[in-house]
Amino acid sequence: MELDRWELFIGGKWSAPADGGRAEVVEAATGKVLGRTAMASAADVDAAVTAAEHALTGPWGTMSAGERADLLDRFAAALKARGRDIAPLVSRENGMPLSLSIPVNGFSASMIVSYYARLLRELPTTDVRPSLIGETVVRREPVGVVGAITPWNYPQSLAAMKIGPALAAGCTVVLKPAPETALDAFFFADAAQEAGLPPGVLSVLPGGREAGEYLVSHPGVAKIAFTGSTAAGRAIGERCGRLLRPVTLELGGKSAAIIAEDADLTEFTGALLDVSLTNNGQTCHASTRILAPASRYDEVVDAVTDTVRGLRIGDPLDRATQIGPLVSAAQRERVHAYIDLGVREGARLTTGGTAPVDGLTDGWFVRPTVFADVRNNWRIAREEIFGPVLCVIPYTDEDEAVALANDSEYGLAGTVWTADVARGMDLAARIRSGTVGVNQYGVDLQAPFGGVKASGLGREMGPEGLAPYYSLKSVYRPAQEAAS
């Protein structure tokens, strides 16, 4: 299968990058070139934004909600038809085990787009409210051109979480995917063409930091939707603040799993891969701080260590693989640096470390690592590592457990593990984060997702995910005009 993509998708057409920019995409498991991608410059962003503005005043802007929903359904079907090609490609790009990539990259994008097509048919775009002077018609109108900037860890689902609601609201989208996963992003363009989306409704422009910064500041862009690191999010939020430009930021996390004294450790360790180490630890909502009661601390450490030690590391295209490689050499070195830091800080390494993974000399593999006897104020417990590294931290009572969970600059997710679900719900209510799981964790596309504190601004998914893409207009009219 030819993986090179020499052209950008702008205004419904394939176009060579204005400055001829190209980049190599490297396969995570081998360190070898997987394919090559065109890279956008400022001139390409200009062309895409202009096309997006024209689409707003053209066929897309004059379509009824039902007509847009029909097109979104065709777009979703075209994405679904490509799912079996998309999933393994993402696994090769970023190292995600195929067993995970099939649902979250192969089919989640089509599900998300379909969901917003359904909401578009169900939710009214206007409300009529009685007022002291007659009636007020509250109109929900598309905010305009959306600049969507997405990361490499869940490239398909995170892009769809922006494209789906934005298009449902009647906006147009310029998508700038991460260079590390640029190849799979072009499937959005292929599907848009097949579905018959009008020119300019969706453009796909892989690019580096400069292209992203230019898109954020472009005068034709009405809103930014970003997922990525907290550091980058702060810079984008600051720029959007100066421009008075709406922005949604889904950022980092350092979530805690509270193990209650009555917790079933078998249940927790059975879910540990999905809750704390999913996608090789390259997940913003992972519960990487494990808070264990002092009365069961050694038992928890042993159970977590044994589970992590037994995970199968290998080729991400092998469905039996549980831990694949990290996305890049730079990411591997970052994670190794944190492991070395943990040892220097005084943590007890119970499994893993920086030694090479047996038999895997190529690619960016890291041995899943567990640190015990960690203090919550150490850097390995406070900073987002974004790799397969867990910290087990003791607590004396539930009040301290909640205090430790909340003692973080982040607030994206968390989990509670207990035999008493009602008790778990009470603890979840005390955790200051945007999402919490009780005896499980899984993002629900029908519910809002996002964080507090340094984990971001705004929410994606669910009906709430539509709101950021609307501009509200109140039209005041006499009551007799409404009656006539």
Coordinates of C-alpha atoms in Angstrom, one line a residue, residues 60 62-69 120:
W60 CA -22.7 24.6 3.1
T62 CA -27.4 27.7 3.0
M63 CA -28.1 24.0 3.7
S64 CA -30.8 23.0 6.1
A65 CA -29.9 21.0 9.2
G66 CA -31.4 17.9 7.7
E67 CA -29.3 18.3 4.5
R68 CA -26.1 18.7 6.6
A69 CA -27.0 15.7 8.7
L120 CA -28.4 17.7 14.5

